[in-house]
Short mmCIF file of C-alpha atoms in Angstrom, two decimals:
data_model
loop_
_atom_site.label_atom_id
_atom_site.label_comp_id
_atom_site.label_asym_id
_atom_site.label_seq_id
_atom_site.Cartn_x
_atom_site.Cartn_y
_atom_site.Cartn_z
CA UNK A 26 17.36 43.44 16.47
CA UNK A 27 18.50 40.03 14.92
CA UNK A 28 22.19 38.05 15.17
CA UNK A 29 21.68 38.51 11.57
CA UNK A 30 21.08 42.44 10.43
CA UNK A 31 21.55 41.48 6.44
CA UNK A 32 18.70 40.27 4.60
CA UNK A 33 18.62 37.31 2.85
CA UNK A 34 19.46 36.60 -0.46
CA UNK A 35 16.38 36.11 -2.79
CA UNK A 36 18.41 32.94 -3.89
CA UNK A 37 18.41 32.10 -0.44
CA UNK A 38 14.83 32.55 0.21
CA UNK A 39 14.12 30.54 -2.56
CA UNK A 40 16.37 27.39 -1.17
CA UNK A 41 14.87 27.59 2.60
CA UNK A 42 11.77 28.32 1.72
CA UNK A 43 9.15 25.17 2.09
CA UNK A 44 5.72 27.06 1.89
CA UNK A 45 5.05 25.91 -1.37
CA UNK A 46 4.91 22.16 -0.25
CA UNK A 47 4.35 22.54 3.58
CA UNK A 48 1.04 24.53 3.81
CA UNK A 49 -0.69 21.26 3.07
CA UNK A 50 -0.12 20.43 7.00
CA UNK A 51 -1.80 23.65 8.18
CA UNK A 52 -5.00 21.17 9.57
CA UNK A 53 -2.48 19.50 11.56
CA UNK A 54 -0.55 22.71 13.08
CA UNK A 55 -3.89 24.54 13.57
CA UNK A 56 -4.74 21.39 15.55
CA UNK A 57 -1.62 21.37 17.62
CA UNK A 58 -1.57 24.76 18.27
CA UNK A 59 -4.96 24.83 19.89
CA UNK A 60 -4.06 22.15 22.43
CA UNK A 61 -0.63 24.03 22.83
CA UNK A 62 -2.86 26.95 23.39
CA UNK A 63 -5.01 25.25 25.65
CA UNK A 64 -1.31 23.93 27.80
CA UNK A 65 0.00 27.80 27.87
CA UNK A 66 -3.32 28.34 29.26
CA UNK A 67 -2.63 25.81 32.34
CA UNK A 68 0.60 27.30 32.97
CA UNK A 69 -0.31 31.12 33.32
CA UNK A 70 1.26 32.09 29.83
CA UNK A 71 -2.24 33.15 28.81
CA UNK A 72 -5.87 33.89 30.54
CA UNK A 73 -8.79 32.24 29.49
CA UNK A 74 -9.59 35.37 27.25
CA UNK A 75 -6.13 35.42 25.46
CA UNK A 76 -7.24 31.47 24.65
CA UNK A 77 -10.34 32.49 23.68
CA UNK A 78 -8.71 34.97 21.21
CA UNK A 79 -6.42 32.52 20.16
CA UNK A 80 -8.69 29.65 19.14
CA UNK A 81 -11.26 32.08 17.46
CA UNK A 82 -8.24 33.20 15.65
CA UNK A 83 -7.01 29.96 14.63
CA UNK A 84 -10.10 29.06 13.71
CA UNK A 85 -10.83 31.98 10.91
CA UNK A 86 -7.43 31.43 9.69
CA UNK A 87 -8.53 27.49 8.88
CA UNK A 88 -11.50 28.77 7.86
CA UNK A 89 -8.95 30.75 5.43
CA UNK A 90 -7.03 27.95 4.33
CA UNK A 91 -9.80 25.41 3.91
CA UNK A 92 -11.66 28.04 1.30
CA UNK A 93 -8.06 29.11 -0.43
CA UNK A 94 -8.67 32.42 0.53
CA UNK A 95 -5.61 32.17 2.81
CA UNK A 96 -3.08 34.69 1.38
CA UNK A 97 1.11 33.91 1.31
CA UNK A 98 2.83 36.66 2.10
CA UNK A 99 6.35 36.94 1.08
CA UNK A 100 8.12 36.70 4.69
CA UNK A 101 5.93 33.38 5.04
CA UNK A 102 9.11 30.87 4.87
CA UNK A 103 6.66 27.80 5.73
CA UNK A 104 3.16 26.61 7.25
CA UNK A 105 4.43 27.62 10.93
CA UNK A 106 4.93 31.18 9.79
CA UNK A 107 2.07 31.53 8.03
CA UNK A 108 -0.42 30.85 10.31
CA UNK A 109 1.41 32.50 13.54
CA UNK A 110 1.88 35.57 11.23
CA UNK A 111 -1.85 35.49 10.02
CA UNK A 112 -3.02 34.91 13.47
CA UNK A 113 -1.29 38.02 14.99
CA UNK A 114 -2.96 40.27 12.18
CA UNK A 115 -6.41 38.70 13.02
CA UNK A 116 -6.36 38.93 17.17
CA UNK A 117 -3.35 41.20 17.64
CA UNK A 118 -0.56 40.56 19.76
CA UNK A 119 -1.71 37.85 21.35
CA UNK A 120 -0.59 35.77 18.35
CA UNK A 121 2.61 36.09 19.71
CA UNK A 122 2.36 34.32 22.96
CA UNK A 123 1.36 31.01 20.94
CA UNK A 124 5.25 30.39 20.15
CA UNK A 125 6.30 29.86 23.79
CA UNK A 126 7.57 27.06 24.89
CA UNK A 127 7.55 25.33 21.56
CA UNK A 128 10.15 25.41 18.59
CA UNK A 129 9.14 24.98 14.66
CA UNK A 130 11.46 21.56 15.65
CA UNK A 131 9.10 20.04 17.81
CA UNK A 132 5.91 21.81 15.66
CA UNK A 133 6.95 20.13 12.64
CA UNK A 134 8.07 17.03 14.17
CA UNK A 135 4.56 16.45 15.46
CA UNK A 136 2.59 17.85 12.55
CA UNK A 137 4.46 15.12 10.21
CA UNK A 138 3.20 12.26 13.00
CA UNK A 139 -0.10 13.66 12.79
CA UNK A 140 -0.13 13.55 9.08
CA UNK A 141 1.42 9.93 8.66
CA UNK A 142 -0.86 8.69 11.57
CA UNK A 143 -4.17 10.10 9.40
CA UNK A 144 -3.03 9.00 6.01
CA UNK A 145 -2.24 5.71 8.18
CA UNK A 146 -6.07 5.67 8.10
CA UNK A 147 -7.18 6.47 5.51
CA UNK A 148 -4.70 4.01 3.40
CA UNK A 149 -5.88 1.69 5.27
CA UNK A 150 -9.40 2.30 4.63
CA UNK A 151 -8.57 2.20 0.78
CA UNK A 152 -6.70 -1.32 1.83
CA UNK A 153 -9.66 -2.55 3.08
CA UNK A 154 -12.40 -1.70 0.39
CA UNK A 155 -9.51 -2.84 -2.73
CA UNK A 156 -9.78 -6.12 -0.14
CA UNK A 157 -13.40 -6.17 0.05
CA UNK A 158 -13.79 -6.20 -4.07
CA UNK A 159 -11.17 -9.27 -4.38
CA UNK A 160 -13.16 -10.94 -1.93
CA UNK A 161 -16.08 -10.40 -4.00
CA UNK A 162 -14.27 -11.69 -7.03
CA UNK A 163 -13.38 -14.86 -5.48
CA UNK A 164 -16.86 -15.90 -4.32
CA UNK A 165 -17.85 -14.87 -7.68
CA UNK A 166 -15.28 -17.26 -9.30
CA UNK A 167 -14.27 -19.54 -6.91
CA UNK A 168 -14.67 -22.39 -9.50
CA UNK A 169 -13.69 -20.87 -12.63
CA UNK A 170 -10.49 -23.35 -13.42
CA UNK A 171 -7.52 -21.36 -14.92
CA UNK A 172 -3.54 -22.59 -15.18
CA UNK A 173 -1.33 -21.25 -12.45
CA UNK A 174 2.07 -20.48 -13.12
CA UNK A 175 6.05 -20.61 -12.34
CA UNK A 176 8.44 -19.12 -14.96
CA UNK A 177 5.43 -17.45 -16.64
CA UNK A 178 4.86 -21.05 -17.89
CA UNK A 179 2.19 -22.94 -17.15
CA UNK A 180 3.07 -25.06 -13.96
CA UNK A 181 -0.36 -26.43 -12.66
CA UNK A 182 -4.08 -25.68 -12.59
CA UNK A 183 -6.38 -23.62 -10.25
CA UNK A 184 -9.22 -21.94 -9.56
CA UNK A 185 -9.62 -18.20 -10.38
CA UNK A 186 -10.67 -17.33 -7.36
CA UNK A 187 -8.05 -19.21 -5.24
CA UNK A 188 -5.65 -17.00 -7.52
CA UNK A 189 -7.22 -13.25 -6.70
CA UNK A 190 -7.52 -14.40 -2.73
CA UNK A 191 -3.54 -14.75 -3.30
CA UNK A 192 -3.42 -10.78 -3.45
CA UNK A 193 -6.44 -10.54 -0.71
CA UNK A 194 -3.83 -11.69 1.80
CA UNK A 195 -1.20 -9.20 0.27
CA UNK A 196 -3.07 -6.69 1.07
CA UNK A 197 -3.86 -7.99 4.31
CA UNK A 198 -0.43 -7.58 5.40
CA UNK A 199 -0.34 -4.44 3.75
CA UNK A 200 -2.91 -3.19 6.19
CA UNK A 201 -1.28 -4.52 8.74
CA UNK A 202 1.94 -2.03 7.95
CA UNK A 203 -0.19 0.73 7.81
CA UNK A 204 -1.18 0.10 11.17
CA UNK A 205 2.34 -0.57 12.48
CA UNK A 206 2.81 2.65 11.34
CA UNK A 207 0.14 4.27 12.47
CA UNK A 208 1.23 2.84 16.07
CA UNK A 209 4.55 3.09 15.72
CA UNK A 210 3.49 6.86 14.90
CA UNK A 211 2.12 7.52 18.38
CA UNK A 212 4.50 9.52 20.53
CA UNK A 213 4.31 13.31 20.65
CA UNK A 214 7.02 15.30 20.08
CA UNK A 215 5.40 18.35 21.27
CA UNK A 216 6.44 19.73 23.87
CA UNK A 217 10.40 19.18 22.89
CA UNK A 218 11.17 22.66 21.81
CA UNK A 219 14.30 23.12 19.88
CA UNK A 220 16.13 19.47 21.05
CA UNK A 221 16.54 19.90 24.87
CA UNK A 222 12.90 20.46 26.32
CA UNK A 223 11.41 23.96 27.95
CA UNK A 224 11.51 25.73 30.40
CA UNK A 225 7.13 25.37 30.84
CA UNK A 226 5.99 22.29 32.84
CA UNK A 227 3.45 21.49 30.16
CA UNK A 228 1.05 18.93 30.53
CA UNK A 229 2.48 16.41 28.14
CA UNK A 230 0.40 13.85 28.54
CA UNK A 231 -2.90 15.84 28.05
CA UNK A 232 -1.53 17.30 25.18
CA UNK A 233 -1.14 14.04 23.79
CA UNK A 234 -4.23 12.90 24.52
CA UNK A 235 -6.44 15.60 23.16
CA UNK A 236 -4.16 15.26 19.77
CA UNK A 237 -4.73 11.26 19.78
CA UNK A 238 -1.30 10.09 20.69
CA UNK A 239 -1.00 7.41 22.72
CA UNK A 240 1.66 9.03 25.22
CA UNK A 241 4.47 11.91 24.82
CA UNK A 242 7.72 11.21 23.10
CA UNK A 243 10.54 10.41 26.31
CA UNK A 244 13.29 12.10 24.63
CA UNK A 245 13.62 15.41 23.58
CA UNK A 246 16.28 15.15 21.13
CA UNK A 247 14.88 11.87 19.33
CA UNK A 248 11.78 13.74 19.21
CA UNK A 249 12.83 16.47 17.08
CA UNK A 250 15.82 14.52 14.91
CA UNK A 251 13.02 11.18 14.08
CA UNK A 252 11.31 10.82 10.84
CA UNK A 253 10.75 7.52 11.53
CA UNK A 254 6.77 7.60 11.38
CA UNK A 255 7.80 9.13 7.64
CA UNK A 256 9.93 6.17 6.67
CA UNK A 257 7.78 3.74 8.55
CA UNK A 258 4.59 4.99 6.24
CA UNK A 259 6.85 4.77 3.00
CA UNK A 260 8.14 1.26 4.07
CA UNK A 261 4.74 0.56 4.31
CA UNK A 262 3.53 2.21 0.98
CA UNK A 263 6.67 0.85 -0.80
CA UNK A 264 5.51 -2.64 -0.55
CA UNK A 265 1.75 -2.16 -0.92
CA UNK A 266 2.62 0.29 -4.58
CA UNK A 267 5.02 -3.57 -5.08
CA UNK A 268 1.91 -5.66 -4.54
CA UNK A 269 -0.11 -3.34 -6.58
CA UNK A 270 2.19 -3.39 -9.38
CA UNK A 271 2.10 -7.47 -9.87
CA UNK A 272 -1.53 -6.96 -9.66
CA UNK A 273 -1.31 -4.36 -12.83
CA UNK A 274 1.14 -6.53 -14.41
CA UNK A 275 -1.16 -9.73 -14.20
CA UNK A 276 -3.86 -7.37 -15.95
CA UNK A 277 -1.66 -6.00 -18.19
CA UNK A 278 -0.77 -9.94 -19.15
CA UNK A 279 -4.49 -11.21 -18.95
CA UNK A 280 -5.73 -9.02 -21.26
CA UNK A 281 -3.25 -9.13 -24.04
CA UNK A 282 -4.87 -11.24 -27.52
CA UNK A 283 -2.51 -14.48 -26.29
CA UNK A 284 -3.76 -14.68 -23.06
CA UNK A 285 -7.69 -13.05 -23.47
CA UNK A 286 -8.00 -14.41 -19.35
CA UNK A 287 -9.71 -11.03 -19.12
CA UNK A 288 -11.02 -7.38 -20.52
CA UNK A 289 -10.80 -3.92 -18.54
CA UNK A 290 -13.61 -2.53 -18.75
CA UNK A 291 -14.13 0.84 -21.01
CA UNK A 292 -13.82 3.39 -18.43
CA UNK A 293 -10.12 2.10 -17.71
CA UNK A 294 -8.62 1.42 -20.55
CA UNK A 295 -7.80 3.98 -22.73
CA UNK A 296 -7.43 3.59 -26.88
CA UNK A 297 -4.47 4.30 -29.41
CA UNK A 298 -4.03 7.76 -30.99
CA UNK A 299 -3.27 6.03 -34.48
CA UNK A 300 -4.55 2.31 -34.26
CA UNK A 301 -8.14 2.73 -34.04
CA UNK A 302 -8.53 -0.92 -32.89
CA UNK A 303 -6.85 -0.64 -29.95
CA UNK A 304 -7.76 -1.15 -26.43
CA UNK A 305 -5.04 -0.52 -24.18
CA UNK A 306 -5.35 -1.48 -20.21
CA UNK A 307 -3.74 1.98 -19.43
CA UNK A 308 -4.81 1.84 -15.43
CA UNK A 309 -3.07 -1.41 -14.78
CA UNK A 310 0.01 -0.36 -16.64
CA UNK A 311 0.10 2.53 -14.64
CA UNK A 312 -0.42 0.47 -11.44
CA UNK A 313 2.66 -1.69 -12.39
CA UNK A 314 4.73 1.65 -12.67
CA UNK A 315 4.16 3.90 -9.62
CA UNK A 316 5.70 1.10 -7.16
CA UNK A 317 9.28 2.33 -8.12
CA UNK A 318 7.71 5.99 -7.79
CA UNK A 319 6.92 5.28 -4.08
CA UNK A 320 10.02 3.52 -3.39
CA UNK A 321 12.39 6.48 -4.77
CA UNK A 322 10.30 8.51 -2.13
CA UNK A 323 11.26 5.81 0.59
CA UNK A 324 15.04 5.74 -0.56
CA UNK A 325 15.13 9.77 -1.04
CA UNK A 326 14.20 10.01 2.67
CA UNK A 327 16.12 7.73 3.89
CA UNK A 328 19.27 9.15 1.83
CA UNK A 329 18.30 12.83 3.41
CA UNK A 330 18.57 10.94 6.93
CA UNK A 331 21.51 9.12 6.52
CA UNK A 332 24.61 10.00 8.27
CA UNK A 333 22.51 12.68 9.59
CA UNK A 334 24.22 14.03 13.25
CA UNK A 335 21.82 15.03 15.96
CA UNK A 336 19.03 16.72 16.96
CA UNK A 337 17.52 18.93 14.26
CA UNK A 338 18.85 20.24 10.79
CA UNK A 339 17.61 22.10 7.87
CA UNK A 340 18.17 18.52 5.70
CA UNK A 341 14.81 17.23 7.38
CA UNK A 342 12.91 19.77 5.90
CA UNK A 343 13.41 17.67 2.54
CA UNK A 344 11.07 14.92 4.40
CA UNK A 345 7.92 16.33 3.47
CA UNK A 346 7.73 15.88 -0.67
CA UNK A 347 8.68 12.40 -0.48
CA UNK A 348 6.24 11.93 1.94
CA UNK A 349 3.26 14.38 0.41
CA UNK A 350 4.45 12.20 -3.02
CA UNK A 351 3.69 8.97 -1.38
CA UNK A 352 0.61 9.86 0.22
CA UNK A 353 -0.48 10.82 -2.73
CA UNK A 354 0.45 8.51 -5.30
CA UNK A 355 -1.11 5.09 -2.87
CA UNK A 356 -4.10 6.45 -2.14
CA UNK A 357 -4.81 7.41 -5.87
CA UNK A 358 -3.06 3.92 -6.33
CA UNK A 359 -5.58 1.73 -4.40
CA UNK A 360 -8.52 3.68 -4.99
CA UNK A 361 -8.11 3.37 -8.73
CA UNK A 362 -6.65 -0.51 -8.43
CA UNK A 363 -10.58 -0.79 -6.68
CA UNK A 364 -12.62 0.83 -9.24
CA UNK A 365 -10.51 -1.02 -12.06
CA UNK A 366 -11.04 -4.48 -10.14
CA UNK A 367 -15.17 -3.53 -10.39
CA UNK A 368 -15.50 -3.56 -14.24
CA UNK A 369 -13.19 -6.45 -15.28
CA UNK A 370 -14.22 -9.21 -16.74
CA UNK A 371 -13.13 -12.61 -17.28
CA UNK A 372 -13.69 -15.23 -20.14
CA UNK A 373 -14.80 -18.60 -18.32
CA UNK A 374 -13.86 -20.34 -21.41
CA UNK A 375 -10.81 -18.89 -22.47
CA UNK A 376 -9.70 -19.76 -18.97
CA UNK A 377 -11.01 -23.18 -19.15
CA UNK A 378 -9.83 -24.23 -22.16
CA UNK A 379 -5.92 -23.19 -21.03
CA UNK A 380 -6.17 -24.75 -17.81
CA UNK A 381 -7.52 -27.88 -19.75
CA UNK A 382 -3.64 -28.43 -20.52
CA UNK A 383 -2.92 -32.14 -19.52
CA UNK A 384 0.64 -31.29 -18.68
CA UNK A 385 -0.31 -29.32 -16.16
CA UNK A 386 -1.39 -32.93 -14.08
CA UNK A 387 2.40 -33.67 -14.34
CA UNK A 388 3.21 -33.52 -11.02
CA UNK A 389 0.26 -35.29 -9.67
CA UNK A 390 0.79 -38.60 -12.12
CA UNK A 391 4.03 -37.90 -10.03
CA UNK A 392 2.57 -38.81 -6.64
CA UNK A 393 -0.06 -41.52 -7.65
CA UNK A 394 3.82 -43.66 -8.48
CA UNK A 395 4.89 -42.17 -5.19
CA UNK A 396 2.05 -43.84 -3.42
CA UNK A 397 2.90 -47.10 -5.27
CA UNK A 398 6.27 -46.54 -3.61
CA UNK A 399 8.43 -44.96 -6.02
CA UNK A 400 10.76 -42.49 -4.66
CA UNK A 401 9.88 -38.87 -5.73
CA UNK A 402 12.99 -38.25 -7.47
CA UNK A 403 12.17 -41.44 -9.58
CA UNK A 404 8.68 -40.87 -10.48
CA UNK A 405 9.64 -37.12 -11.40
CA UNK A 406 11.97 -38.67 -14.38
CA UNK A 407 8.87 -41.34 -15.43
CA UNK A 408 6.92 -38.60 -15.75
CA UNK A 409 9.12 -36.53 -17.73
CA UNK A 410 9.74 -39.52 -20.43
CA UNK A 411 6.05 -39.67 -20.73
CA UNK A 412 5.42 -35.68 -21.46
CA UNK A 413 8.54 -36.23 -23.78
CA UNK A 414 6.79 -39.34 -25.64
CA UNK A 415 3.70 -37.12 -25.94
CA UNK A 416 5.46 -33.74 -26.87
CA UNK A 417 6.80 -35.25 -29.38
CA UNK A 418 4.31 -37.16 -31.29
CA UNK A 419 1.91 -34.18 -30.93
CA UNK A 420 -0.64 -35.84 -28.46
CA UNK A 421 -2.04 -35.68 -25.01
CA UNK A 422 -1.49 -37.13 -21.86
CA UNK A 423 -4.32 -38.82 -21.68
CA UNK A 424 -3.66 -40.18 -25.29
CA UNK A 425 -0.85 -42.42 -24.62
CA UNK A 426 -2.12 -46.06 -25.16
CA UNK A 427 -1.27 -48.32 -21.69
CA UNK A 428 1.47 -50.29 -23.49
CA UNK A 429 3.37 -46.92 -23.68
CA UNK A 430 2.24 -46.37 -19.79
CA UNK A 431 4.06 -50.00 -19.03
CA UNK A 432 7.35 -49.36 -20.82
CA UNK A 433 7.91 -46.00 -18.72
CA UNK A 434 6.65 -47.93 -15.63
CA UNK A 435 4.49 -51.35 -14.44
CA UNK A 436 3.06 -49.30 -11.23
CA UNK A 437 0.91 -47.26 -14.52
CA UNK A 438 -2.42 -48.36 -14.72
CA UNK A 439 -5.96 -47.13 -15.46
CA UNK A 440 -5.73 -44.78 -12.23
CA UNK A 441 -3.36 -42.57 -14.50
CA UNK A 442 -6.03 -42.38 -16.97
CA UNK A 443 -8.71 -41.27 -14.14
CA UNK A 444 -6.38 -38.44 -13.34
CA UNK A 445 -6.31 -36.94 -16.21
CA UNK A 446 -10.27 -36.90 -16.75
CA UNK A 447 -12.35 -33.79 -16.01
CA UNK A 448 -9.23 -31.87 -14.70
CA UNK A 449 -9.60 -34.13 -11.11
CA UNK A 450 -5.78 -32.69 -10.39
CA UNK A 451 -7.58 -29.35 -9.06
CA UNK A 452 -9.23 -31.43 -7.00
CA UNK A 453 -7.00 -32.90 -6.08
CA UNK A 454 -4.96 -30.30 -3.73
CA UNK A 455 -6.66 -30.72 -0.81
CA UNK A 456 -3.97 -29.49 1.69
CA UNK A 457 -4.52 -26.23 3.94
CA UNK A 458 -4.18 -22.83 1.93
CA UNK A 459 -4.49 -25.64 -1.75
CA UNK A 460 -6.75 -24.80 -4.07
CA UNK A 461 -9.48 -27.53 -4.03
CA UNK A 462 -12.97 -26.05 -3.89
CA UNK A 463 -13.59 -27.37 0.11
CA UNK A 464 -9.89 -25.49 0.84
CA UNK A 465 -11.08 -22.02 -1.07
CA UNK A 466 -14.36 -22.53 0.87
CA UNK A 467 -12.54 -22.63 4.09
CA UNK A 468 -10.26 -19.47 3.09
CA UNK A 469 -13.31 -17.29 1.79
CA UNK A 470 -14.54 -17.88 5.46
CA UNK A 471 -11.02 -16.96 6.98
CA UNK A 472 -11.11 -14.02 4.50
CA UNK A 473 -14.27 -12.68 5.58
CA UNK A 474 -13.39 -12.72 9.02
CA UNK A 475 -10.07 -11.24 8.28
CA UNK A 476 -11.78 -8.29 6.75
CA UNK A 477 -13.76 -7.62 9.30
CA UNK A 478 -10.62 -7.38 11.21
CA UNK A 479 -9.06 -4.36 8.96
CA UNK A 480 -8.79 -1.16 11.12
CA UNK A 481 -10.21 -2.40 14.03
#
């Protein structure tokens, strides 16, 4: 007998029903419902046979899913169902104890934990090795001059690989989310049942343990009404699939005919169904577009939450495809942005001969009349009226004769001439985190060390 004697509307069934998404968490609720097992087992609510039975059981039915021999029966509304219904056919009644002092609130609760804290891990992983290759690039180019830019104009000149290390720390950070959420990730709801506790004195904290959190959640009701390890994971992926996506967009730029900076290689770039002479850098473009894909996941979840009264509702069980989608889409995401990174290539020359630019010393013919004492603000104007003189009688910097240097200003002398030669204004930024080859030698070292940091 049931409060509710009518069945269900097949329409019905259709809207409640989240097997078709869910049953990718069955490793995590065969997982928690062994150590729940193992806790009814403490209590008296089974013998040490019945557990027996019950992990065996749990067991074959993972052994089940993991071959996708696992069948769906039609009364299976989701992964909690599934397995507690295949269980009882495979050791009998039995199954049926497992559901005591537990509630699909607090099962699902701490299933989605367990999934956000592993794909934690592995993105982070994936965060580290994408790392690892940029590193790599920068040693291999640490001195490969190239213009740097503001506006997407050409604003002053550095070094290749002080330019890649630029996303190195990105993803640094990014890492560093991950594992914020990961940690942030680490109370178990289990144990909760429906909102208000049960009526079992569980052993919370071993349950937690054996599961790898680091202690039980303290309330019941926040327990089951939190996605916050979900948002905190798509916060996280949100602005890694950003960082990604100016990464892609750099390619994208670099590779064009105007630029030529750099060439995918042939296994990621794809070519045009009509223009035969096409090579198209199809992975980066891609890159640059799955960042708003990951942060519609992040907004979607937090629009299902919103407003949201507590403990529980049927609205959280929208948490999951946002958060499957995410998974998904960054790990593909920085595995590919890796692979991409490994064949790319770069033209020393083309790079060379853009960041040979003269204008791009502007700023420091700038400071060599600050350090004759003219104020900033002054010197910036001289220096304008001498790009203008050469912009507009089609010459270089270092072309301007030294009676032209005189009538913009007397503190010009040969010293602006030994600026401009052999692109010295590199060189010249020797501050902390500048891009002078003894600064990018210090930050390779503190990017090494950083790395070895990543997951520890």
């Amino acid at each position: 007998m049931t409060r509710l004697p009518e069945p269900q509307d097949p329409l019905f069934q259709r809207l409640n029903s989240s097997i078709s998404f869910d049953i990718r968490l069955w490793p995590q609720d065969v997982r928690v419902s062994k150590v729940h097992a193992r806790r009814l087992r403490d209590v008296g609510v089974v013998d040490d046979a019945e557990l027996a039975e019950l992990e065996r059981g749990l067991d074959a039915v993972a052994a089940e899913l993991e071959s996708g021999s696992f069948e769906v029966a039609g009364g299976d509304e989701d992964v909690h169902m599934a397995i507690e219904r295949r269980l009882t056919e495979l050791v009998g009644p039995v199954g049926g104890k497992l559901h005591t002092a537990r509630s699909r609130n607090d099962q699902v609760a701490t299933d989605v934990a367990l999934f956000v804290r592993d794909h934690c891990k592995r993105a982070i992983e994936l965060t580290a090795a994408l790392m690892g290759r940029l590193l790599d690039l920068a040693e291999r180019h640490a001195d490969w001059p190239m213009p740097g830019y503001t506006h997407l104009q050409r604003a002053q000149a550095v070094y290749l690989g002080h330019h890649l290390l630029a996303y190195f720390w990105m993803l640094r950070r990014d890492a560093e989310r991950f594992a914020a959420a990961r940690r942030l990730a680490g109370e178990m709801p289990l144990g909760s049942g429906a909102l208000a506790g049960v009526d079992w004195e569980l052993d919370r904290a071993e349950a937690a343990r054996e599961l790898g959190f680091d202690r039980p959640a303290p309330n019941s009701i926040d327990a089951v009404a939190s996605r916050d390890a979900a948002l905190d994971y798509l916060a996280a992926a949100t602005l890694c699939a950003t960082h990604l996506s100016r990464l892609g967009a750099e390619v994208v730029l670099w590779s064009t005919e105007e630029f030529g900076f750099c060439e995918p290689a042939d296994d990621f770039a794809s070519g045009s169904s009509i223009m035969p002479q096409k090579k198209n850098p199809d992975a980066a473009e891609l890159l640059r577009a799955k960042a708003p894909r990951v942060a519609g996941d992040l907004m979607r979840l937090v629009g299902v939450l919103h407003a949201l009264p507590l403990a529980y509702s049927k609205d959280l069980q929208e948490d999951k495809e946002a958060l499957f989608d995410a998974v998904d889409t960054i790990e593909l995401s920085l595995e590919a942005a890796e692979r991409m990174l490994a064949g790319l290539r770069f033209d020393r020359e083309r790079l060379a001969e853009a960041a040979d630019d003269e204008m791009l010393a502007a700023t420091d013919i700038a400071d060599l009349l600050v350090r004759r004492g003219m104020p900033f603000r002054e010197a910036h104007g001289v220096v304008g009226g001498l790009v203008r003189t050469a912009t507009e009688s089609g010459r270089r910097l270092s072309e301007l004769d030294p009676e032209e240097l005189r009538k913009h200003s007397e503190l010009l002398d040969d010293s602006y001439y030994e600026i401009l030669r052999d692109r010295g204004w590199i060189e010249s930024k020797r501050s902390s985190g500048g891009t002078s080859s003894d600064a990018i030698a210090v930050q390779l070292e503190e990017a090494r060390a950083a790395l070895a940091e990543v997951g520890r």
